[in-house]
PDB file of C-alpha atoms in Angstrom:
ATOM      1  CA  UNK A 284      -2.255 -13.013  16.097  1.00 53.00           C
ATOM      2  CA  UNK A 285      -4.970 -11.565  13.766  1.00 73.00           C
ATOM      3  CA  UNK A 286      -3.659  -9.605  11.097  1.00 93.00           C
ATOM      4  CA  UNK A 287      -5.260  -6.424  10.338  1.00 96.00           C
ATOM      5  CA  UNK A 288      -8.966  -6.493   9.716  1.00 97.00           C
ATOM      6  CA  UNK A 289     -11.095  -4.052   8.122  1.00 98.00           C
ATOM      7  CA  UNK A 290     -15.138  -4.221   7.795  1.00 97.00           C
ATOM      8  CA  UNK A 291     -16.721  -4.583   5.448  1.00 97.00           C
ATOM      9  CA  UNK A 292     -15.480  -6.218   2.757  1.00 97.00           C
ATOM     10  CA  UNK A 293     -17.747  -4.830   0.085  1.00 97.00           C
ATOM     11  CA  UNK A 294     -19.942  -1.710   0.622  1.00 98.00           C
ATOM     12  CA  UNK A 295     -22.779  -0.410  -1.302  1.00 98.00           C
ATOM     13  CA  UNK A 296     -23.935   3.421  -1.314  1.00 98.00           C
ATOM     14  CA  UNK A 297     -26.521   5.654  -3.032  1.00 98.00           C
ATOM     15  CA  UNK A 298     -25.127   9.307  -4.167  1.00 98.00           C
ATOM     16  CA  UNK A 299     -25.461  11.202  -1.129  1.00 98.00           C
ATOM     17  CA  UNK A 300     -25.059   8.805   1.667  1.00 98.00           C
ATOM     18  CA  UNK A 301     -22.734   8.178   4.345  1.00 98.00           C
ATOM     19  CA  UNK A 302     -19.647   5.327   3.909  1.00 98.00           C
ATOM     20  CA  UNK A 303     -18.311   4.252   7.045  1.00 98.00           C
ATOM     21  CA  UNK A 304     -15.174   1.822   6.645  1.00 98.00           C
ATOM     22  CA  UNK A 305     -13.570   0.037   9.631  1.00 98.00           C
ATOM     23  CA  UNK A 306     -10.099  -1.328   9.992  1.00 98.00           C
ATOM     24  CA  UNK A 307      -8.839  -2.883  13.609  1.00 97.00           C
ATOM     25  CA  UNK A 308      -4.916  -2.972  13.574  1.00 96.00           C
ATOM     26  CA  UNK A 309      -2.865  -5.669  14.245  1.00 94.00           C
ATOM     27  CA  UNK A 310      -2.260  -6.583  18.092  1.00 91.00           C
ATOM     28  CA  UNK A 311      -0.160  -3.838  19.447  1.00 89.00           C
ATOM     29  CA  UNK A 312       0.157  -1.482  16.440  1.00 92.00           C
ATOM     30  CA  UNK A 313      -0.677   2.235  17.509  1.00 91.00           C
ATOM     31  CA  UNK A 314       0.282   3.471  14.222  1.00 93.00           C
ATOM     32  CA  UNK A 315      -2.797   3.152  11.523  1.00 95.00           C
ATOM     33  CA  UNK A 316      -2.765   4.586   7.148  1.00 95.00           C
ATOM     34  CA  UNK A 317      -5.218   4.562   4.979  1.00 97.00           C
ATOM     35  CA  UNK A 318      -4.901   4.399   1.141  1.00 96.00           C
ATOM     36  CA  UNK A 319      -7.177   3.836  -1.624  1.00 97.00           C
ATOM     37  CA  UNK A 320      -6.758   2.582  -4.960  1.00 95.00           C
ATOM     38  CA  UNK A 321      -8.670   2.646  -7.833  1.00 89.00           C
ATOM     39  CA  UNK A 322      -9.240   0.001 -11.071  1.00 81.00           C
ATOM     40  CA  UNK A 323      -5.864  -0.662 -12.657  1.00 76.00           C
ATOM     41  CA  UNK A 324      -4.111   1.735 -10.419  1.00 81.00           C
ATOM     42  CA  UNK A 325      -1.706   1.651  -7.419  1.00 86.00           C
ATOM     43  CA  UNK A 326      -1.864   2.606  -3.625  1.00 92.00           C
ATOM     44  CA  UNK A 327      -2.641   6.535  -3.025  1.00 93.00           C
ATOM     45  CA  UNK A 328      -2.026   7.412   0.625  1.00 93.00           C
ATOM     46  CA  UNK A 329      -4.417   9.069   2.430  1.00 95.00           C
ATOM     47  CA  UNK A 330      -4.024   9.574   5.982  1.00 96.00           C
ATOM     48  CA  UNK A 331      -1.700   8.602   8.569  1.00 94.00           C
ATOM     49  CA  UNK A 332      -3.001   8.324  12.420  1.00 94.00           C
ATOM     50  CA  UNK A 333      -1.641   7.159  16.008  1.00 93.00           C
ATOM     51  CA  UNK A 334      -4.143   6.599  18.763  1.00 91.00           C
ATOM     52  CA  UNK A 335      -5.990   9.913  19.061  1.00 91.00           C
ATOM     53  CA  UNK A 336      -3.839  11.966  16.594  1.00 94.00           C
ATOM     54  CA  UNK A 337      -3.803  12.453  12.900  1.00 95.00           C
ATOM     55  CA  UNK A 338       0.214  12.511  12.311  1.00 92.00           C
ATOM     56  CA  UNK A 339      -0.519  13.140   8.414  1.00 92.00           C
ATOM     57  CA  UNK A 340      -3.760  13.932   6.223  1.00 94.00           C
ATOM     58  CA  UNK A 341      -2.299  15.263   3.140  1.00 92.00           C
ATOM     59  CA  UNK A 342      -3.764  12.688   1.401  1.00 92.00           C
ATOM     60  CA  UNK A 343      -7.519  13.113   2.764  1.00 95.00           C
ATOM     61  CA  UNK A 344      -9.857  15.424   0.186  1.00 94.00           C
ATOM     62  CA  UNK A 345     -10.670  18.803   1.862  1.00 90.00           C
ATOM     63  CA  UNK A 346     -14.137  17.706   1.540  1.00 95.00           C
ATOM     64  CA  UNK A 347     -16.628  14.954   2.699  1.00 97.00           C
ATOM     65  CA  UNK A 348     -13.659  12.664   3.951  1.00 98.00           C
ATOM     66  CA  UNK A 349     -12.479  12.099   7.419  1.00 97.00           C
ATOM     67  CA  UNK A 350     -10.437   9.759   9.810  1.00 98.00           C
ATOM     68  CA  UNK A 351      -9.929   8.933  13.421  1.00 97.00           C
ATOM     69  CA  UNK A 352      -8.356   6.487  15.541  1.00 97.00           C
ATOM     70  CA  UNK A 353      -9.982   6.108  18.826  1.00 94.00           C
ATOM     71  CA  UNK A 354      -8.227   5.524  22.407  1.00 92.00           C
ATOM     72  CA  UNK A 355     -10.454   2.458  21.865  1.00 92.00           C
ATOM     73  CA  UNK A 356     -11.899   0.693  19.305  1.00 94.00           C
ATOM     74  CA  UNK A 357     -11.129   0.497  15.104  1.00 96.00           C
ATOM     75  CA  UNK A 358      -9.940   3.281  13.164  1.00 98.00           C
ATOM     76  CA  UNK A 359     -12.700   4.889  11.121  1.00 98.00           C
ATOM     77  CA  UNK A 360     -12.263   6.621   7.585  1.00 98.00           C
ATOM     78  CA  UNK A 361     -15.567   8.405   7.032  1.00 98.00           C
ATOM     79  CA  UNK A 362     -17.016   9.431   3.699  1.00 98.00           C
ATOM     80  CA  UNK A 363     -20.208  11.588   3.609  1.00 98.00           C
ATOM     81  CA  UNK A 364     -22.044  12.328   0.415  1.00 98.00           C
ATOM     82  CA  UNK A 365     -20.389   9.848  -1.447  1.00 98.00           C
ATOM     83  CA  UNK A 366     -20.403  10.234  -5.409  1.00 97.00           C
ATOM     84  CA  UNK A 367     -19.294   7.762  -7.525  1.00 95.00           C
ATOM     85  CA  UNK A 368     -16.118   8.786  -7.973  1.00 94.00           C
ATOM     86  CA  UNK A 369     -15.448   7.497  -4.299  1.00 96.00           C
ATOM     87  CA  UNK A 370     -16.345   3.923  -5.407  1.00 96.00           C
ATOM     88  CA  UNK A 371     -12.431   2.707  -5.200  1.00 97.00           C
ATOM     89  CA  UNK A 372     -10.613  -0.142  -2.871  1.00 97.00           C
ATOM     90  CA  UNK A 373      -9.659   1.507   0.450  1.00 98.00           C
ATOM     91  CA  UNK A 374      -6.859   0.040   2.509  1.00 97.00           C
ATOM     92  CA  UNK A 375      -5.942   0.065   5.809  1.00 97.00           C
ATOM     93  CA  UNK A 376      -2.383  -1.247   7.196  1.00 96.00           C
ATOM     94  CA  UNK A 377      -0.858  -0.535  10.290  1.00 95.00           C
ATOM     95  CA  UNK A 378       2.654  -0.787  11.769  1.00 92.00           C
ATOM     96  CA  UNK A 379       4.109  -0.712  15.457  1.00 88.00           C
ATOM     97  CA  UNK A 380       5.112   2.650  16.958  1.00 78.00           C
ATOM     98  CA  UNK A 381       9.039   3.169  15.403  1.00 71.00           C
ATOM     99  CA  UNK A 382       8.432  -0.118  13.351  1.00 69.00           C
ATOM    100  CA  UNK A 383       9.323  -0.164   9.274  1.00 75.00           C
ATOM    101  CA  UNK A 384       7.093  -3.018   8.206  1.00 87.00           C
ATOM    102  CA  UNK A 385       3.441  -2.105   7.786  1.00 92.00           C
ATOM    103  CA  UNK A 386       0.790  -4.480   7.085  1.00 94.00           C
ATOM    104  CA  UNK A 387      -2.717  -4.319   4.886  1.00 95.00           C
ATOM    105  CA  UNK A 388      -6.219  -5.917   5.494  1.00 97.00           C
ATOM    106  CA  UNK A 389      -8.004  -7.223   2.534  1.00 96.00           C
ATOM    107  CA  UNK A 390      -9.736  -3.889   1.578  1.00 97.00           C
ATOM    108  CA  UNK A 391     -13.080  -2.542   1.602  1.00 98.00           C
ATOM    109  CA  UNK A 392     -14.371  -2.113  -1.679  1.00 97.00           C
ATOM    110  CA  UNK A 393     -17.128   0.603  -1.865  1.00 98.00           C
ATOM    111  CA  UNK A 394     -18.974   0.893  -5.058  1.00 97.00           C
ATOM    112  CA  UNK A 395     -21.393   4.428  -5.450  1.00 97.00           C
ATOM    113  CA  UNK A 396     -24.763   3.858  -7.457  1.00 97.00           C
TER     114      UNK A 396
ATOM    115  CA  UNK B 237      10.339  15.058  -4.421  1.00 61.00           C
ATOM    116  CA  UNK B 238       8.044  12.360  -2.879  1.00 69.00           C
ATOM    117  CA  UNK B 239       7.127  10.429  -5.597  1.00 88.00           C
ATOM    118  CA  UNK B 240       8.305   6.923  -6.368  1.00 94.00           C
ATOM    119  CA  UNK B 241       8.367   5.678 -10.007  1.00 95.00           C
ATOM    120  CA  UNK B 242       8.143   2.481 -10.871  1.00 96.00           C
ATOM    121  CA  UNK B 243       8.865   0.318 -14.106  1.00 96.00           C
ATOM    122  CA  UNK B 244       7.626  -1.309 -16.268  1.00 97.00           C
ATOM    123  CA  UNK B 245       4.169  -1.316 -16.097  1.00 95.00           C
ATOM    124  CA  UNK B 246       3.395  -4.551 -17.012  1.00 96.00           C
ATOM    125  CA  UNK B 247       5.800  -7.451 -17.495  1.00 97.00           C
ATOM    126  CA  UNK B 248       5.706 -11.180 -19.297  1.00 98.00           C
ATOM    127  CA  UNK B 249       7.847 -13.465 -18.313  1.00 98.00           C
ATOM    128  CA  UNK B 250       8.022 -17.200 -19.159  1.00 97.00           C
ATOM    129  CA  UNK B 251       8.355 -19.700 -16.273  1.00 98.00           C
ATOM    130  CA  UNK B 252      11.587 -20.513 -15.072  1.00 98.00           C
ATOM    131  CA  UNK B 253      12.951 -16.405 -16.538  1.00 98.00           C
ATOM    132  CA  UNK B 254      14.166 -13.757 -14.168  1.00 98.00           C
ATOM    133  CA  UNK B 255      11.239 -11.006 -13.713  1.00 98.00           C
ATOM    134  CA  UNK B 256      13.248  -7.642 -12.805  1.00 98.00           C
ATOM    135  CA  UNK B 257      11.030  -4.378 -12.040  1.00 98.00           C
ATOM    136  CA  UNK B 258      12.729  -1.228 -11.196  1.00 98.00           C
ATOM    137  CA  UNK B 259      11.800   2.021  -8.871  1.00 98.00           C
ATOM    138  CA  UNK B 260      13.828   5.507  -8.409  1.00 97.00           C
ATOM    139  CA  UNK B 261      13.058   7.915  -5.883  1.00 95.00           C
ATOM    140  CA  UNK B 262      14.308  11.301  -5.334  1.00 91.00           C
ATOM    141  CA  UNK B 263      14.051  11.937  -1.870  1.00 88.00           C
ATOM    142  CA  UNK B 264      17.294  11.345  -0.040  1.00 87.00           C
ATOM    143  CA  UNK B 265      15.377  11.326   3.474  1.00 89.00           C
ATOM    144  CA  UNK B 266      13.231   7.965   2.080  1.00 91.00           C
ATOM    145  CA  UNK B 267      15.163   5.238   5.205  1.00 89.00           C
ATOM    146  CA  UNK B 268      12.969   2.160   3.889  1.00 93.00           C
ATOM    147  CA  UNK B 269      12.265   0.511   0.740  1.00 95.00           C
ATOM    148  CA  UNK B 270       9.555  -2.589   0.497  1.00 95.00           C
ATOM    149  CA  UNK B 271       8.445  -4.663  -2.045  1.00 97.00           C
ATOM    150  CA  UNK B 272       4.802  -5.427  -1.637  1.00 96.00           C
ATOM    151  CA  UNK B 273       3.002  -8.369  -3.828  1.00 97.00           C
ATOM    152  CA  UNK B 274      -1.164  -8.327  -4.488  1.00 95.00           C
ATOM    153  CA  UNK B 275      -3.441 -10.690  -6.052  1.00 95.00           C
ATOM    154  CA  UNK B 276      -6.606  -9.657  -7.683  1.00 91.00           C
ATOM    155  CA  UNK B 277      -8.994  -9.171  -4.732  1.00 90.00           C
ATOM    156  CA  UNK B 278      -6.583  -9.385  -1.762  1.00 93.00           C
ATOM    157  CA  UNK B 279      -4.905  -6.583   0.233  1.00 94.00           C
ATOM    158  CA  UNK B 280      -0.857  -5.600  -0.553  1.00 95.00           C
ATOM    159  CA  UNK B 281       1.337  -8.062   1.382  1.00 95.00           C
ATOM    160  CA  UNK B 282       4.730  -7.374   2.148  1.00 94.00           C
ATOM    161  CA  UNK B 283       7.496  -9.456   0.506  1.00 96.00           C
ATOM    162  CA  UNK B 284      10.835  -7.966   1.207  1.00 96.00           C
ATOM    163  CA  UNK B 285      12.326  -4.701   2.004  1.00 95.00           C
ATOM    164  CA  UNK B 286      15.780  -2.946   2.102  1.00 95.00           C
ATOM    165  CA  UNK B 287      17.627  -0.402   4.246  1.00 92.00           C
ATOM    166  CA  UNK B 288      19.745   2.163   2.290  1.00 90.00           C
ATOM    167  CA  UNK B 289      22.461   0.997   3.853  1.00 91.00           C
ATOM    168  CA  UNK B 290      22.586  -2.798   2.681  1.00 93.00           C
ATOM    169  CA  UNK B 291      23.396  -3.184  -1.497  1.00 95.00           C
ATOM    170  CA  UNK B 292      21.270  -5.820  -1.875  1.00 97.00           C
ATOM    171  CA  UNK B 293      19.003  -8.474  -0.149  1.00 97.00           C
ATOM    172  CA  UNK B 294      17.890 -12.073  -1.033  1.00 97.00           C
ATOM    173  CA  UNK B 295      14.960 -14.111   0.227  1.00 96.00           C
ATOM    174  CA  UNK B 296      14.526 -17.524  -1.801  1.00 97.00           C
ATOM    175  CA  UNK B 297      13.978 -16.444  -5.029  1.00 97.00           C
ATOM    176  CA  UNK B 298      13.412 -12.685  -4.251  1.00 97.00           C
ATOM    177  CA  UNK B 299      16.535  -9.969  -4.068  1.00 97.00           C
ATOM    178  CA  UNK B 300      16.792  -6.638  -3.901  1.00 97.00           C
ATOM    179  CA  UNK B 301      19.210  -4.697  -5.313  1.00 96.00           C
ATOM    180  CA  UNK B 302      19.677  -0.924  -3.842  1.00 96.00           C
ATOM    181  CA  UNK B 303      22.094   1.576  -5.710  1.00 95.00           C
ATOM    182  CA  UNK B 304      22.091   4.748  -3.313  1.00 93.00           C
ATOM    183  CA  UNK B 305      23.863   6.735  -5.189  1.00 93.00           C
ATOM    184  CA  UNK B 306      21.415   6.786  -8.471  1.00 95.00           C
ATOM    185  CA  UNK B 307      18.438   6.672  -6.022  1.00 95.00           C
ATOM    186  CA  UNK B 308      17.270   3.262  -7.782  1.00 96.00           C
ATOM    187  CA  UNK B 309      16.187  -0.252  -6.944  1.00 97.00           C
ATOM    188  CA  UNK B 310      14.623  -3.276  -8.150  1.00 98.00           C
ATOM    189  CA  UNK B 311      13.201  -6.533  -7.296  1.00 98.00           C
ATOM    190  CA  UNK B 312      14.383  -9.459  -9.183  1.00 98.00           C
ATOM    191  CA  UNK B 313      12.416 -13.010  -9.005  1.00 98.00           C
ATOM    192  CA  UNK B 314      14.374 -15.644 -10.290  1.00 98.00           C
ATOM    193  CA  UNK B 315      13.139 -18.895 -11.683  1.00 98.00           C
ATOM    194  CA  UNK B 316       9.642 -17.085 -12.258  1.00 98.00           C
ATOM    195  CA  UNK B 317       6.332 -19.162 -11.731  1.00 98.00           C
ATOM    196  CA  UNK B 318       3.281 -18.894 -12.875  1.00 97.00           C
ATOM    197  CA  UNK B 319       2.078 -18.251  -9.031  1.00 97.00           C
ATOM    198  CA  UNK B 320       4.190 -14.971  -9.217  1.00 98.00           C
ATOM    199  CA  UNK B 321       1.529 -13.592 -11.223  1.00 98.00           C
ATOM    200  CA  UNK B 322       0.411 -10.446  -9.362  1.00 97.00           C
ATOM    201  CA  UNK B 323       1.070  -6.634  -9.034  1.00 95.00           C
ATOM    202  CA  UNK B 324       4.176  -5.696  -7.416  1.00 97.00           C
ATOM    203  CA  UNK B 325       4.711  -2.266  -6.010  1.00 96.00           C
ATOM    204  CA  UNK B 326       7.842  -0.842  -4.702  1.00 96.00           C
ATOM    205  CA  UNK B 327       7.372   1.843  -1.888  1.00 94.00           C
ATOM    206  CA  UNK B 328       9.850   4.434   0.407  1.00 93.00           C
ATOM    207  CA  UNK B 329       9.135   5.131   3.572  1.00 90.00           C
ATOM    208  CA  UNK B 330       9.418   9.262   4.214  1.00 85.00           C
ATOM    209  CA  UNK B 331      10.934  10.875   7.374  1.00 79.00           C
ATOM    210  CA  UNK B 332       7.167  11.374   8.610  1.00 79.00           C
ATOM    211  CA  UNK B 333       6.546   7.844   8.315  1.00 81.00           C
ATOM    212  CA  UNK B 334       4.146   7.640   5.454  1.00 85.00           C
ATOM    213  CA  UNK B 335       5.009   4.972   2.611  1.00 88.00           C
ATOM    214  CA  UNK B 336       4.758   6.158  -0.553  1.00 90.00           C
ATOM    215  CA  UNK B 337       4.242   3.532  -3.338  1.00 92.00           C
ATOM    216  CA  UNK B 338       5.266   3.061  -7.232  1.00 93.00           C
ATOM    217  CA  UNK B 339       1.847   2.638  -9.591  1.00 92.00           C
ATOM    218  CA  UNK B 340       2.851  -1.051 -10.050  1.00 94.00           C
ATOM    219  CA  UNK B 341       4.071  -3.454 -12.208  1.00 96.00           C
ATOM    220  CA  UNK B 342       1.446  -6.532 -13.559  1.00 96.00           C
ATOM    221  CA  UNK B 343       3.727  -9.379 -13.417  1.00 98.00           C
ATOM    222  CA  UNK B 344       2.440 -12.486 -16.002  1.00 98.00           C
ATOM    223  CA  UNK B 345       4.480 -15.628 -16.083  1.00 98.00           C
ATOM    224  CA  UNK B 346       3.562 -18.091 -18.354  1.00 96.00           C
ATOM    225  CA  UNK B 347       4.335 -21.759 -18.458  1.00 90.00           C
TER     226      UNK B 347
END
């Protein structure tokens, strides 16, 4: 059983572009959050989705950043017009529907130029 | 009300010592309390968790002591090695399901 996987590992953008960041659950997990951290500093939460629905964005900037979780297919946080200060680790973990124990991927580490 | 903070910030700890770190919460709806360990580079990975209903929990040299009532908890490592070195964050889990996570604690054991 896979554990969760997100793609890629390390991202490189120019001011202005798009940042797409993928993260495929575990096997069976409905239940998908994103967090980012930055240098030095612990987990910020983000967003919180089930298949189809965002449950919880209150995390997500009002601006340039968005989420899904398709019927099928990964999870997809979405960053347009990136600026540096979006260059941060972004995690995905994902738990079963009900279930306490939520696990990470490895992190996608975008870095702005 | 949905913050989690988390103590100290950085720890030394020579091997073979106990390594304590220590959270409090205020949010009396938080029904889950993990423990998660990261290396440089590598995603969070869960160690150990609690419910609030359980005082304390031990896994090999990892326990978890929960006080309800003062809304704490910590992580104790005993016999520390230097292959404990890592972050450690303590998170809650809200009533909407989110975990919410301490800033961390840079754990460095030394031989």
């Amino acid at each position: 059983n896979a554990g969760v996987m997100q793609n890629p590992r390390h991202l490189v953008r120019r001011r202005g572009q798009e940042a797409r960041l993928r993260c495929s659950p575990m096997k069976g997990h409905s239940h998908v959050y994103w967090y980012r951290q930055l240098p030095e500093e612990g987990l910020k939460f983000m967003v919180y989705l089930q298949k189809e629905n965002i449950i919880d964005e209150s995390g997500m900037p009002k601006e340039r950043f968005s989420a899904e979780f398709p019927k099928e297919g990964p999870s997809i946080l979405r960053i347009q017009q990136v600026v540096r200060g979006d260059s941060a680790a972004y995690f995905c973990a994902s738990s079963l529907p009900g279930g306490a124990e939520a696990f990470f991927g490895q992190g996608t580490r975008l870095t702005v130029v | 009300q949905q913050q989690v903070k988390q103590s100290p910030q950085s720890l030394i700890v020579q091997k073979g010592g106990i390594s304590i770190i220590n959270c409090a919460y205020e949010n009396t709806a938080f029904d889950y309390f993990p423990w998660y360990q990261q290396f440089p580079g590598k995603g969070p990975a869960l160690l150990i968790a609690i419910r609030p209903d359980v005082s304390e929990k031990k896994e090999g040299r990892f326990t978890i002591s929960f006080n309800k009532s003062a809304k704490q908890f910590s992580l104790h490592i005993m016999d520390s090695q230097p292959g404990d070195s890592a972050t450690y964050f303590c998170a809650a889990r809200s009533a909407s399901d989110k975990l919410i996570f301490g800033t961390g604690t840079r754990l460095q054991v030394f031989p």
